[in-house]
mmCIF file of C-alpha atoms in Angstrom:
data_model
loop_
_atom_site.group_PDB
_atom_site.id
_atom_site.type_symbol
_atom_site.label_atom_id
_atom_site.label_comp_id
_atom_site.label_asym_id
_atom_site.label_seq_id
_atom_site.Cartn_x
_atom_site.Cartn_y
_atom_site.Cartn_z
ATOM 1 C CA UNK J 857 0.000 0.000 0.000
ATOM 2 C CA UNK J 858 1.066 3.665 -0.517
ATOM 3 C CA UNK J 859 2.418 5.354 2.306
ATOM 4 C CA UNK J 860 3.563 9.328 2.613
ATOM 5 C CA UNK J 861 6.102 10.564 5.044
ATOM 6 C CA UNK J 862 6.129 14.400 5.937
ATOM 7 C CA UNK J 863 8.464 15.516 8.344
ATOM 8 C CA UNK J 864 9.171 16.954 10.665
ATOM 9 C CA UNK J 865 5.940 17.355 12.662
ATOM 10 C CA UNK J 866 6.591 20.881 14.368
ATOM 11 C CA UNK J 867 9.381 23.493 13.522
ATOM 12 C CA UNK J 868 10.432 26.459 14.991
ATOM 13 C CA UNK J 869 12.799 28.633 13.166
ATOM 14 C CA UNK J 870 14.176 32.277 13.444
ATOM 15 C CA UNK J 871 13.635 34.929 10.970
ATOM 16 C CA UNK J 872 16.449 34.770 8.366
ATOM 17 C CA UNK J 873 17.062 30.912 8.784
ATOM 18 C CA UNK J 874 17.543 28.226 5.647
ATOM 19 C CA UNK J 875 13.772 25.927 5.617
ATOM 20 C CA UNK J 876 13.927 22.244 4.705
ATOM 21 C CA UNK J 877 10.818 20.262 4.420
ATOM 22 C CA UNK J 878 11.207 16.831 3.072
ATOM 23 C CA UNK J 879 8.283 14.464 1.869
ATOM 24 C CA UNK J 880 8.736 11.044 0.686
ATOM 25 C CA UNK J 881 6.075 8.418 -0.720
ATOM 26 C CA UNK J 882 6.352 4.479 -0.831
ATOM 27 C CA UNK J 883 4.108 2.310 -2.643
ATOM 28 C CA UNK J 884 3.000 4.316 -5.831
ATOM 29 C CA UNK J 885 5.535 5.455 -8.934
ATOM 30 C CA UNK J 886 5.694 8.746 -10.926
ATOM 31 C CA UNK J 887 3.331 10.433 -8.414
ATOM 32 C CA UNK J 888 2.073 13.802 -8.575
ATOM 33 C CA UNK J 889 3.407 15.622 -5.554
ATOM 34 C CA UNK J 890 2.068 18.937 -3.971
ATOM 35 C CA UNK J 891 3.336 21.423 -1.475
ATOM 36 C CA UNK J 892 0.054 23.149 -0.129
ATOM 37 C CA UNK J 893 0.317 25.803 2.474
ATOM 38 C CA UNK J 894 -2.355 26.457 5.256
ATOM 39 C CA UNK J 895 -2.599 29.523 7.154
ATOM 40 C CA UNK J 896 -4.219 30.059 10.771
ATOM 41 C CA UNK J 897 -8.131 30.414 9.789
ATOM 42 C CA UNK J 898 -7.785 29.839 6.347
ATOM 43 C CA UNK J 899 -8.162 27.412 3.985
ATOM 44 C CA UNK J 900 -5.316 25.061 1.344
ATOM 45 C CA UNK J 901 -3.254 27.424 -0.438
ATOM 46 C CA UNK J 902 -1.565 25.273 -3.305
ATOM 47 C CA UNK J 903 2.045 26.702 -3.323
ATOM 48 C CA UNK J 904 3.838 23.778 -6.053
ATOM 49 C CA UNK J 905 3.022 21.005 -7.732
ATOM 50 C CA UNK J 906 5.411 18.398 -9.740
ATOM 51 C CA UNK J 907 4.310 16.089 -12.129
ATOM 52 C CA UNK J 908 7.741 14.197 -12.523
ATOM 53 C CA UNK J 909 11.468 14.354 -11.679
ATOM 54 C CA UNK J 910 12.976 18.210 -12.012
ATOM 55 C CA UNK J 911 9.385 19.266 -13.184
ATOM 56 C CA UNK J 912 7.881 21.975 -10.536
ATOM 57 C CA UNK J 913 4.858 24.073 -11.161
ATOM 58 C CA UNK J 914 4.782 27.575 -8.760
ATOM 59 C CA UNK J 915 0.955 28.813 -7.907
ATOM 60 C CA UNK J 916 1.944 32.120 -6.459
ATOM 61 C CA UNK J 917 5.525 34.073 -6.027
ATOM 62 C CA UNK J 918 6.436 33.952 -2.642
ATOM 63 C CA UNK J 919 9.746 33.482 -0.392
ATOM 64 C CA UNK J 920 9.632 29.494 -0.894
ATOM 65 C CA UNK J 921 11.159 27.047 -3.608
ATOM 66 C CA UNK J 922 10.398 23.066 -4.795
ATOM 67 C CA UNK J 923 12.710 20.914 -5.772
ATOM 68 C CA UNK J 924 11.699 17.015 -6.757
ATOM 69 C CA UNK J 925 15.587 15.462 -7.263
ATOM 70 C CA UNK J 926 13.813 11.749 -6.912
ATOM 71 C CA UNK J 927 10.543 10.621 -8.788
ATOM 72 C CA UNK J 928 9.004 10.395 -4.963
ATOM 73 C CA UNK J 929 10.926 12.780 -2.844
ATOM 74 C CA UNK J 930 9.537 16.268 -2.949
ATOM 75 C CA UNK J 931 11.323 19.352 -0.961
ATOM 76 C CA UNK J 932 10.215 22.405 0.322
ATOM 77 C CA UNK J 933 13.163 25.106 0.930
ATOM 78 C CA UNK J 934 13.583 28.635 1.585
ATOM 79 C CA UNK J 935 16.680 30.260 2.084
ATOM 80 C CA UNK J 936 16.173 32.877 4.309
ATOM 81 C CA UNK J 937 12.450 32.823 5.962
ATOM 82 C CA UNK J 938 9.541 35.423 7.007
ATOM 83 C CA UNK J 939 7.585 35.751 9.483
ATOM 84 C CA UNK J 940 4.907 35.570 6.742
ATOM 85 C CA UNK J 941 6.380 31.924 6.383
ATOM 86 C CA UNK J 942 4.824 30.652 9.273
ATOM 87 C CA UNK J 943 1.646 28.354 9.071
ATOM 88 C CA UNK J 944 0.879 24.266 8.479
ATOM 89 C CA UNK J 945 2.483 22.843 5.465
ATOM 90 C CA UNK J 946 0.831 19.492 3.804
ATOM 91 C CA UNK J 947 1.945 17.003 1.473
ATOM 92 C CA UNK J 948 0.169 15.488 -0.749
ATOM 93 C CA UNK J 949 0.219 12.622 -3.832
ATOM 94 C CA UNK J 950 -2.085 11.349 -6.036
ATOM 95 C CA UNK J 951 -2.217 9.237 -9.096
ATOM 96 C CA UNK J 952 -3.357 9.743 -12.494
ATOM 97 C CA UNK J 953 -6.291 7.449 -14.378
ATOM 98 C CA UNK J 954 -6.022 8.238 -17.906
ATOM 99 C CA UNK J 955 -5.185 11.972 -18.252
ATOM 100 C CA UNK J 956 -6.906 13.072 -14.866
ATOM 101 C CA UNK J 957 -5.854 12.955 -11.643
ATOM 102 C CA UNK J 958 -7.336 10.611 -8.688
ATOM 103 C CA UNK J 959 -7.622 11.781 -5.159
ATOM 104 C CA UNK J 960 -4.864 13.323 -2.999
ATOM 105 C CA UNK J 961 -3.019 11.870 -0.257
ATOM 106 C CA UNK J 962 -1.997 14.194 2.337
ATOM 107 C CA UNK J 963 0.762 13.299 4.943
ATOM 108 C CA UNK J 964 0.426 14.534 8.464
ATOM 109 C CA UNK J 965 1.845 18.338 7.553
ATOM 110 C CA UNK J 966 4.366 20.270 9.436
ATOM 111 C CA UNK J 967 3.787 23.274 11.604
ATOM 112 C CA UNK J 968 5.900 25.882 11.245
ATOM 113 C CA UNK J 969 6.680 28.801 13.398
ATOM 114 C CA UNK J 970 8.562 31.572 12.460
ATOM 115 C CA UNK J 971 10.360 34.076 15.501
ATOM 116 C CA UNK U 373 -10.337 29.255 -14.370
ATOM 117 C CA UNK U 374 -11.331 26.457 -12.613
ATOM 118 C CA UNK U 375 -12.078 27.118 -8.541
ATOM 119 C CA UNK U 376 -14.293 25.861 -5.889
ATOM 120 C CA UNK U 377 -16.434 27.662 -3.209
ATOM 121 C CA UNK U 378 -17.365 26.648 0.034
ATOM 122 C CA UNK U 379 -20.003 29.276 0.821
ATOM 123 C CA UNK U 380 -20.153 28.320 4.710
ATOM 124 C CA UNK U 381 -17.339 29.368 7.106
ATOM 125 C CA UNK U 382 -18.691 28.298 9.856
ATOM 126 C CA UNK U 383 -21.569 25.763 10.444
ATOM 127 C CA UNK U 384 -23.008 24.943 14.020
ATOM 128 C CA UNK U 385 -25.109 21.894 14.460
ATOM 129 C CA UNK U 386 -26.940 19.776 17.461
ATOM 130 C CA UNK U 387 -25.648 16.586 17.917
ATOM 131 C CA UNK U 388 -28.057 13.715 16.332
ATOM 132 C CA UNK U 389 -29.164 16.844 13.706
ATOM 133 C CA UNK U 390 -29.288 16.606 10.152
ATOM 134 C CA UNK U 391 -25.985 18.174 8.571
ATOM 135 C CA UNK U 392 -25.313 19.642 4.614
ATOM 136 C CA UNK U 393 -21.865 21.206 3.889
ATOM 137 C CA UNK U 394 -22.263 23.380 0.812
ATOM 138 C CA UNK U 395 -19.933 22.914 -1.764
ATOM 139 C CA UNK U 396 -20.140 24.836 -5.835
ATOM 140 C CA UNK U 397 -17.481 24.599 -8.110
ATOM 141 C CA UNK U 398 -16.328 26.345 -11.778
ATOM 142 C CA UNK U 399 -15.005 23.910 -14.385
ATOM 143 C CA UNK U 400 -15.653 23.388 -18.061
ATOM 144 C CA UNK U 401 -15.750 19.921 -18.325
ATOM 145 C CA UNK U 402 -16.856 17.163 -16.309
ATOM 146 C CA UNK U 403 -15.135 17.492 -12.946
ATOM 147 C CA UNK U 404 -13.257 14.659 -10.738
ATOM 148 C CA UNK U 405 -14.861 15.833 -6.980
ATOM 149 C CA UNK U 406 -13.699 15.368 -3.553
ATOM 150 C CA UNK U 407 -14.774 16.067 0.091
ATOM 151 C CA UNK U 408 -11.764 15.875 2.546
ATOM 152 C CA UNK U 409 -12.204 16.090 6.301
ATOM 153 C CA UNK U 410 -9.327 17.670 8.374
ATOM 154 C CA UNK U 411 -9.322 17.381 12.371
ATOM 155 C CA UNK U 412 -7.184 20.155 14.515
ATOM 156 C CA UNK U 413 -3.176 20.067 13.945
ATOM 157 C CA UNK U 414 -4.115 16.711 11.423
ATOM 158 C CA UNK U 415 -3.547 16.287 7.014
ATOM 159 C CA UNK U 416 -6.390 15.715 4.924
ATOM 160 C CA UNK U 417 -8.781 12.518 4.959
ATOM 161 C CA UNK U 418 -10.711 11.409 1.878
ATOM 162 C CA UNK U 419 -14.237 11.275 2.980
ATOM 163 C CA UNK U 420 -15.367 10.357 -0.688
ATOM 164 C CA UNK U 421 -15.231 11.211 -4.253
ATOM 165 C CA UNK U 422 -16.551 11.159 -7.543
ATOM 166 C CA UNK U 423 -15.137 10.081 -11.397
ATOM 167 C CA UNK U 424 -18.662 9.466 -12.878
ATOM 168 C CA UNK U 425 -21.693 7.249 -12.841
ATOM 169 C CA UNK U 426 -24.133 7.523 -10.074
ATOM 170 C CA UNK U 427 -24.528 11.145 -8.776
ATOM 171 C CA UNK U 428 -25.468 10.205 -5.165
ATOM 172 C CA UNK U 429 -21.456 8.985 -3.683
ATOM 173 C CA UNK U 430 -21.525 7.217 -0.953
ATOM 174 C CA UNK U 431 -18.383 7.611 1.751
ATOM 175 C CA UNK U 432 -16.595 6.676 4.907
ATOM 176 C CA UNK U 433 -18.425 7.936 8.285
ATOM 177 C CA UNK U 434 -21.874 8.224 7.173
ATOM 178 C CA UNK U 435 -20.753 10.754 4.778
ATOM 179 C CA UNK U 436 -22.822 11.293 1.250
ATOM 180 C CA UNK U 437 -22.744 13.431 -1.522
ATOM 181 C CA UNK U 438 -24.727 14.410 -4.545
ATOM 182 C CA UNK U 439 -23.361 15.976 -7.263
ATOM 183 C CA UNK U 440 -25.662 18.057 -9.153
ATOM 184 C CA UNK U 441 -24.577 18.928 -12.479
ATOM 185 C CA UNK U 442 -27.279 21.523 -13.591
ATOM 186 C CA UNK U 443 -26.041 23.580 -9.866
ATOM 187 C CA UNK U 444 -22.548 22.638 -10.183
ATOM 188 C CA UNK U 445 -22.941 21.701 -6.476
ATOM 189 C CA UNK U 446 -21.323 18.697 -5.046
ATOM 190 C CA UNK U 447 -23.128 19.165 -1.087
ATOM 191 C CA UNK U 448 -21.969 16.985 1.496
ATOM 192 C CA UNK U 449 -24.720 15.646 3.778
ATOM 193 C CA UNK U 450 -24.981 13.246 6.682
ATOM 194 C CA UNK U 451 -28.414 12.472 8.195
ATOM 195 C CA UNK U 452 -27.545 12.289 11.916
ATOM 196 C CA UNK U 453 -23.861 14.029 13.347
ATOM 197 C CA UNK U 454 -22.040 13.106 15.833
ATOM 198 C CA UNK U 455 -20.253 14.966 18.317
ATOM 199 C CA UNK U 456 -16.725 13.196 16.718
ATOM 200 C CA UNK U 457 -17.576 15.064 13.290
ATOM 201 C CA UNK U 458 -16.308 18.063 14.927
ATOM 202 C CA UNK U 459 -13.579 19.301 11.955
ATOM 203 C CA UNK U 460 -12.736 21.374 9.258
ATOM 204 C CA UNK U 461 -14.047 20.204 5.655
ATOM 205 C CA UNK U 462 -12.980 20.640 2.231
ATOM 206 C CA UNK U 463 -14.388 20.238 -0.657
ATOM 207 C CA UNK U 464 -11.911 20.109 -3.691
ATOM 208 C CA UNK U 465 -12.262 19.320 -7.661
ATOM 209 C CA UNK U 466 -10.051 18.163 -10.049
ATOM 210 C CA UNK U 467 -7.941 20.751 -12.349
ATOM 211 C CA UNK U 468 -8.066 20.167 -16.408
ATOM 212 C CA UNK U 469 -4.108 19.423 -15.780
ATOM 213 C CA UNK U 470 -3.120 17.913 -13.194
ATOM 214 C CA UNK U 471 -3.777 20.509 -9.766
ATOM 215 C CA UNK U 472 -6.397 19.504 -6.833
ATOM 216 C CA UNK U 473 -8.171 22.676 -6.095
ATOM 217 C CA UNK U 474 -9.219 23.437 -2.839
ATOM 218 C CA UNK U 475 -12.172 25.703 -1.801
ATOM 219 C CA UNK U 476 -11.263 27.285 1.799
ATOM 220 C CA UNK U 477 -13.341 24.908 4.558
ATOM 221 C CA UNK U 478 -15.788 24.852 6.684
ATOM 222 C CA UNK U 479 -15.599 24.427 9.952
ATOM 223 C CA UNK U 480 -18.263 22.515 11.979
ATOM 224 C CA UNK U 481 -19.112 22.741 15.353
ATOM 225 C CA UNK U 482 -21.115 19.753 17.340
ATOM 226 C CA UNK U 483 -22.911 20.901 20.231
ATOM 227 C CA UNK U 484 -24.185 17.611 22.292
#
């Protein structure tokens, strides 16, 4: 069965500090990954999307960057964060049936916390 | 553009009540729909979807959904909450490419 790994679970990181986010799935190949971003009171904000190795998709400009180097690793990186950066990251995968997607998978998320 | 709207922020129901979560979406062709449920500091859990066939979808916890084509609704409805159902739901549709589109929740409230 598929699996998805997010970590870590909580993060707290000054302002001006490098960001790693790692997320790894098991189980499934060529996934589609997502990075979505969800802010105190608000709803999913999808910040990138990959549909294979090296291939990342932004939604909006912001402080953050993707990076997909293995077909079911996907990383979420900043190199110098915001206070705007803080908020509860999610995962996500899902497959593909003909040219459509299925449904997500999230992993657990991280919170993040930015002093 | 493709999007989804949740109309209801906030939704406050009596335990052992009726319950319908709102959900309209904007998409050009026939759309893949979800309804995810999401409890405090938690990811995202399927509740149920649809691809095609039968409009009424049946799902995990009770959970149903119709999706109405001529309304572009896809409501969520279960006929009797419980207290546990306390959580944050989203209702999402499938993009033309290859994005899941969110609308932004709503939050429901069990009073026993």
């Amino acid at each position: 069965s598929q699996t998805i790994h997010q970590w870590p679970a909580t993060l707290v990181q000054p302002v001006g500090s490098p960001l790693s986010l790692e997320c790894t799935v098991e189980g499934t190949s060529n996934p589609n990954l997502y990075w979505y971003r969800q802010a105190a009171g608000r709803g999913l904000q999808l910040l990138f999307y990959s549909v294979g190795i090296g291939q990342i998709s932004s939604e909006v400009p912001q402080n953050l960057s993707a990076s997909r180097p293995q077909d079911r690793q996907f990383i979420l990186s900043s190199k110098k964060l915001l206070l705007s950066d803080s908020g509860f990251y999610l995962c996500a995968w899902s497959g593909r049936t003909g040219k459509r997607n299925t449904e997500a998978f999230f992993g657990q998320g991280t919170r993040l916390t930015v002093v | 553009a493709q999007s989804v709207t949740q109309p209801d922020i906030h939704i406050t129901v009596s335990e052992g009540a009726s319950l319908e979560l709102r959900c309209n979406y904007s998409y050009g062709a026939t759309p893949y729909l979800f309804w995810y449920v999401q409890s405090p500091g938690q990811g995202l859990q399927l509740l149920l979807k649809y691809f095609s066939g039968d409009t009424l979808v049946q799902g995990i916890k009770g959970f149903e959904a119709e999706f109405k084509r001529s309304q572009s609704s896809f409501n969520l409805r279960k006929p009797s909450v419980h207290w546990s159902d306390a959580a944050e739901y989203f209702c999402a549709v499938g993009d033309r490419g290859d994005k899941l589109i969110f609308g932004t929740g709503t939050r429901l409230q069990v009073f026993p």
